[in-house]
GROMACS .gro file of C-alpha atoms in nm:
model
  195
    1ALA     CA    1  -1.541  -1.582  -1.337
    2GLY     CA    2  -1.810  -1.591  -1.071
    3TYR     CA    3  -2.016  -1.326  -1.247
    4ALA     CA    4  -1.967  -1.501  -1.582
    5ALA     CA    5  -2.095  -1.825  -1.427
    6LYS     CA    6  -2.407  -1.650  -1.302
    7GLN     CA    7  -2.467  -1.493  -1.643
    8PHE     CA    8  -2.416  -1.823  -1.827
    9ILE     CA    9  -2.667  -1.998  -1.599
   10GLU     CA   10  -2.921  -1.723  -1.663
   11SER     CA   11  -2.859  -1.771  -2.039
   12GLY     CA   12  -2.941  -2.142  -2.023
   13LEU     CA   13  -2.604  -2.310  -1.960
   14ARG     CA   14  -2.647  -2.680  -1.890
   15PRO     CA   15  -2.470  -2.877  -1.613
   16GLY     CA   16  -2.122  -2.992  -1.716
   17GLU     CA   17  -2.070  -2.715  -1.972
   18LEU     CA   18  -1.861  -2.485  -1.751
   19ALA     CA   19  -1.551  -2.525  -1.542
   20ILE     CA   20  -1.374  -2.257  -1.340
   21LEU     CA   21  -1.005  -2.310  -1.279
   22SER     CA   22  -0.872  -2.063  -1.024
   23GLY     CA   23  -0.535  -2.010  -0.862
   24ASP     CA   24  -0.724  -1.868  -0.567
   25THR     CA   25  -0.817  -2.097  -0.279
   26SER     CA   26  -1.160  -1.941  -0.219
   27VAL     CA   27  -1.488  -1.958  -0.409
   28PRO     CA   28  -1.507  -1.654  -0.645
   29TYR     CA   29  -1.558  -1.333  -0.450
   30ASP     CA   30  -1.572  -0.955  -0.494
   31ARG     CA   31  -1.229  -0.797  -0.450
   32PRO     CA   32  -1.312  -0.428  -0.381
   33PRO     CA   33  -1.427  -0.492  -0.019
   34LEU     CA   34  -1.091  -0.658   0.060
   35SER     CA   35  -0.937  -0.314   0.118
   36LYS     CA   36  -1.250  -0.162   0.274
   37GLY     CA   37  -1.538  -0.339   0.448
   38PHE     CA   38  -1.377  -0.680   0.490
   39LEU     CA   39  -1.045  -0.535   0.607
   40ALA     CA   40  -1.231  -0.316   0.857
   41GLY     CA   41  -1.427  -0.619   0.985
   42ARG     CA   42  -1.765  -0.490   0.864
   43GLU     CA   43  -1.812  -0.761   0.600
   44THR     CA   44  -1.782  -1.137   0.625
   45GLU     CA   45  -1.620  -1.384   0.391
   46GLU     CA   46  -1.967  -1.513   0.302
   47SER     CA   47  -2.087  -1.165   0.204
   48LEU     CA   48  -1.796  -1.131  -0.042
   49ARG     CA   49  -1.892  -1.438  -0.241
   50ILE     CA   50  -2.039  -1.370  -0.583
   51ASN     CA   51  -2.240  -1.691  -0.557
   52PRO     CA   52  -2.285  -1.925  -0.258
   53GLN     CA   53  -2.054  -2.226  -0.267
   54ASP     CA   54  -2.351  -2.459  -0.334
   55PHE     CA   55  -2.438  -2.258  -0.649
   56TYR     CA   56  -2.155  -2.423  -0.846
   57ARG     CA   57  -2.244  -2.777  -0.742
   58GLU     CA   58  -2.617  -2.723  -0.795
   59HIS     CA   59  -2.559  -2.600  -1.152
   60GLY     CA   60  -2.301  -2.864  -1.245
   61ILE     CA   61  -2.012  -2.617  -1.265
   62GLU     CA   62  -1.675  -2.775  -1.200
   63LEU     CA   63  -1.479  -2.554  -0.961
   64ARG     CA   64  -1.106  -2.622  -0.926
   65LEU     CA   65  -0.946  -2.400  -0.663
   66GLY     CA   66  -0.571  -2.361  -0.607
   67CYS     CA   67  -0.522  -2.457  -0.971
   68GLN     CA   68  -0.233  -2.292  -1.155
   69ILE     CA   69  -0.222  -2.284  -1.535
   70THR     CA   70   0.124  -2.290  -1.691
   71GLY     CA   71   0.033  -2.284  -2.058
   72VAL     CA   72  -0.242  -2.254  -2.316
   73ASP     CA   73  -0.247  -2.441  -2.647
   74PRO     CA   74  -0.517  -2.268  -2.853
   75GLN     CA   75  -0.471  -2.508  -3.147
   76LEU     CA   76  -0.537  -2.822  -2.941
   77LYS     CA   77  -0.766  -2.635  -2.696
   78ARG     CA   78  -0.571  -2.760  -2.396
   79LEU     CA   79  -0.451  -2.598  -2.074
   80SER     CA   80  -0.132  -2.722  -1.907
   81LEU     CA   81  -0.167  -2.749  -1.529
   82ALA     CA   82   0.116  -2.676  -1.284
   83ALA     CA   83   0.020  -2.987  -1.087
   84GLY     CA   84   0.061  -3.193  -1.403
   85GLY     CA   85  -0.176  -3.298  -1.674
   86GLU     CA   86  -0.396  -3.101  -1.907
   87PHE     CA   87  -0.749  -2.968  -1.918
   88GLY     CA   88  -0.947  -2.944  -2.243
   89PHE     CA   89  -1.184  -2.668  -2.343
   90ASP     CA   90  -1.412  -2.568  -2.630
   91LYS     CA   91  -1.412  -2.198  -2.542
   92LEU     CA   92  -1.181  -2.019  -2.301
   93ILE     CA   93  -1.237  -1.704  -2.096
   94VAL     CA   94  -0.926  -1.562  -1.933
   95ALA     CA   95  -1.033  -1.362  -1.627
   96THR     CA   96  -0.710  -1.333  -1.434
   97GLY     CA   97  -0.728  -0.981  -1.295
   98ALA     CA   98  -0.404  -0.810  -1.200
   99ARG     CA   99  -0.097  -0.926  -1.014
  100VAL     CA  100   0.025  -0.757  -0.702
  101ARG     CA  101   0.338  -0.543  -0.743
  102THR     CA  102   0.595  -0.667  -0.496
  103LEU     CA  103   0.881  -0.482  -0.333
  104ASP     CA  104   1.230  -0.535  -0.469
  105ILE     CA  105   1.423  -0.396  -0.173
  106PRO     CA  106   1.624  -0.543   0.116
  107GLY     CA  107   1.387  -0.667   0.386
  108ALA     CA  108   1.094  -0.724   0.152
  109GLU     CA  109   1.076  -1.086   0.265
  110LEU     CA  110   1.056  -1.009   0.638
  111ALA     CA  111   0.758  -1.104   0.853
  112GLY     CA  112   0.509  -0.821   0.872
  113VAL     CA  113   0.558  -0.717   0.508
  114LEU     CA  114   0.221  -0.793   0.356
  115TYR     CA  115   0.051  -0.745   0.021
  116LEU     CA  116  -0.318  -0.709  -0.057
  117ARG     CA  117  -0.451  -0.892  -0.361
  118SER     CA  118  -0.654  -1.187  -0.237
  119LEU     CA  119  -0.898  -1.276   0.038
  120GLU     CA  120  -0.618  -1.456   0.222
  121ASP     CA  121  -0.403  -1.141   0.196
  122SER     CA  122  -0.681  -0.928   0.345
  123LYS     CA  123  -0.724  -1.176   0.631
  124ALA     CA  124  -0.350  -1.158   0.699
  125VAL     CA  125  -0.348  -0.776   0.700
  126ARG     CA  126  -0.652  -0.767   0.929
  127GLN     CA  127  -0.495  -1.016   1.169
  128CYS     CA  128  -0.161  -0.834   1.167
  129ALA     CA  129  -0.337  -0.501   1.238
  130GLU     CA  130  -0.476  -0.634   1.565
  131GLY     CA  131  -0.270  -0.484   1.846
  132VAL     CA  132  -0.036  -0.294   1.613
  133LYS     CA  133   0.039   0.068   1.696
  134GLN     CA  134   0.212   0.173   1.373
  135ALA     CA  135   0.183   0.078   1.008
  136VAL     CA  136   0.339   0.185   0.680
  137VAL     CA  137   0.147   0.163   0.354
  138ILE     CA  138   0.361   0.173   0.042
  139GLY     CA  139   0.165   0.306  -0.253
  140SER     CA  140  -0.088   0.581  -0.290
  141GLY     CA  141  -0.319   0.432  -0.550
  142PHE     CA  142  -0.679   0.337  -0.486
  143ILE     CA  143  -0.603   0.029  -0.274
  144GLY     CA  144  -0.324   0.203  -0.083
  145MET     CA  145  -0.556   0.492  -0.002
  146GLU     CA  146  -0.831   0.259   0.119
  147VAL     CA  147  -0.597   0.049   0.334
  148THR     CA  148  -0.451   0.368   0.483
  149ALA     CA  149  -0.801   0.494   0.567
  150VAL     CA  150  -0.902   0.166   0.734
  151LEU     CA  151  -0.581   0.146   0.940
  152ALA     CA  152  -0.615   0.508   1.051
  153GLN     CA  153  -0.980   0.442   1.150
  154MET     CA  154  -0.853   0.152   1.362
  155GLY     CA  155  -0.642   0.402   1.556
  156ILE     CA  156  -0.315   0.283   1.406
  157GLU     CA  157  -0.051   0.551   1.345
  158THR     CA  158  -0.021   0.517   0.968
  159THR     CA  159   0.242   0.648   0.728
  160MET     CA  160   0.184   0.639   0.353
  161VAL     CA  161   0.493   0.617   0.132
  162LEU     CA  162   0.449   0.769  -0.215
  163ARG     CA  163   0.672   0.707  -0.516
  164GLU     CA  164   0.579   1.052  -0.647
  165GLU     CA  165   0.539   1.399  -0.502
  166ARG     CA  166   0.161   1.367  -0.454
  167ILE     CA  167  -0.120   1.115  -0.407
  168TRP     CA  168  -0.228   0.924  -0.719
  169LYS     CA  169  -0.057   1.160  -0.958
  170ARG     CA  170  -0.158   0.961  -1.267
  171PHE     CA  171  -0.531   1.011  -1.201
  172PHE     CA  172  -0.573   1.311  -0.973
  173SER     CA  173  -0.523   1.675  -1.054
  174PRO     CA  174  -0.284   1.857  -0.815
  175ARG     CA  175  -0.586   2.012  -0.645
  176LEU     CA  176  -0.757   1.676  -0.588
  177SER     CA  177  -0.431   1.521  -0.463
  178ARG     CA  178  -0.400   1.809  -0.214
  179PHE     CA  179  -0.760   1.754  -0.099
  180PHE     CA  180  -0.691   1.387  -0.018
  181GLU     CA  181  -0.357   1.463   0.146
  182ASP     CA  182  -0.530   1.721   0.368
  183TYR     CA  183  -0.810   1.473   0.441
  184TYR     CA  184  -0.565   1.201   0.548
  185THR     CA  185  -0.339   1.441   0.738
  186ALA     CA  186  -0.639   1.560   0.942
  187ARG     CA  187  -0.691   1.195   1.045
  188GLY     CA  188  -0.333   1.152   1.161
  189VAL     CA  189  -0.177   0.999   0.849
  190ARG     CA  190   0.182   1.099   0.775
  191PHE     CA  191   0.335   1.107   0.427
  192VAL     CA  192   0.680   1.019   0.300
  193LYS     CA  193   0.729   1.131  -0.058
  194ALA     CA  194   0.997   1.015  -0.300
  195ALA     CA  195   1.019   1.350  -0.474
   0.00000   0.00000   0.00000
């Protein structure tokens, strides 16, 4: 949404012609650094922003943060808001991204069980990592691999739990999976494999 706003402004969008409704509580930001530079403390919240906060006000873009949409009526061109009421539109861009996959196991709701999807999540993981000696990362996809690398670089004894017999089986060849497992093992990461 933040990149679309920038592109629309460059294409001649006039003030009042664009609104961004976001369930997130932060101004639109880049997500990839959440599991890398920001998590490691090398990037700031400001550096993640696609546009400075003033950009939206200066260009007459309505920015509603913490706004949940519960329904879309394409015939009437109306959005139903979780907080009540509706929001009208002429054209609608749905830029929701993905949802975090949550654990469905006993203990999943305990303190210290964290997920990484949003800026607030990355802040929570970073804060929790301070002073921690051990961590477990469940998942060996791209984000899981990055979080594992950052935690290991912080000197935290890190274990990665895989649902399959090797890292990122859906995308990596067995040889590439072995390369990354060797790479992580050399840096002190342990593996627990489901198969």
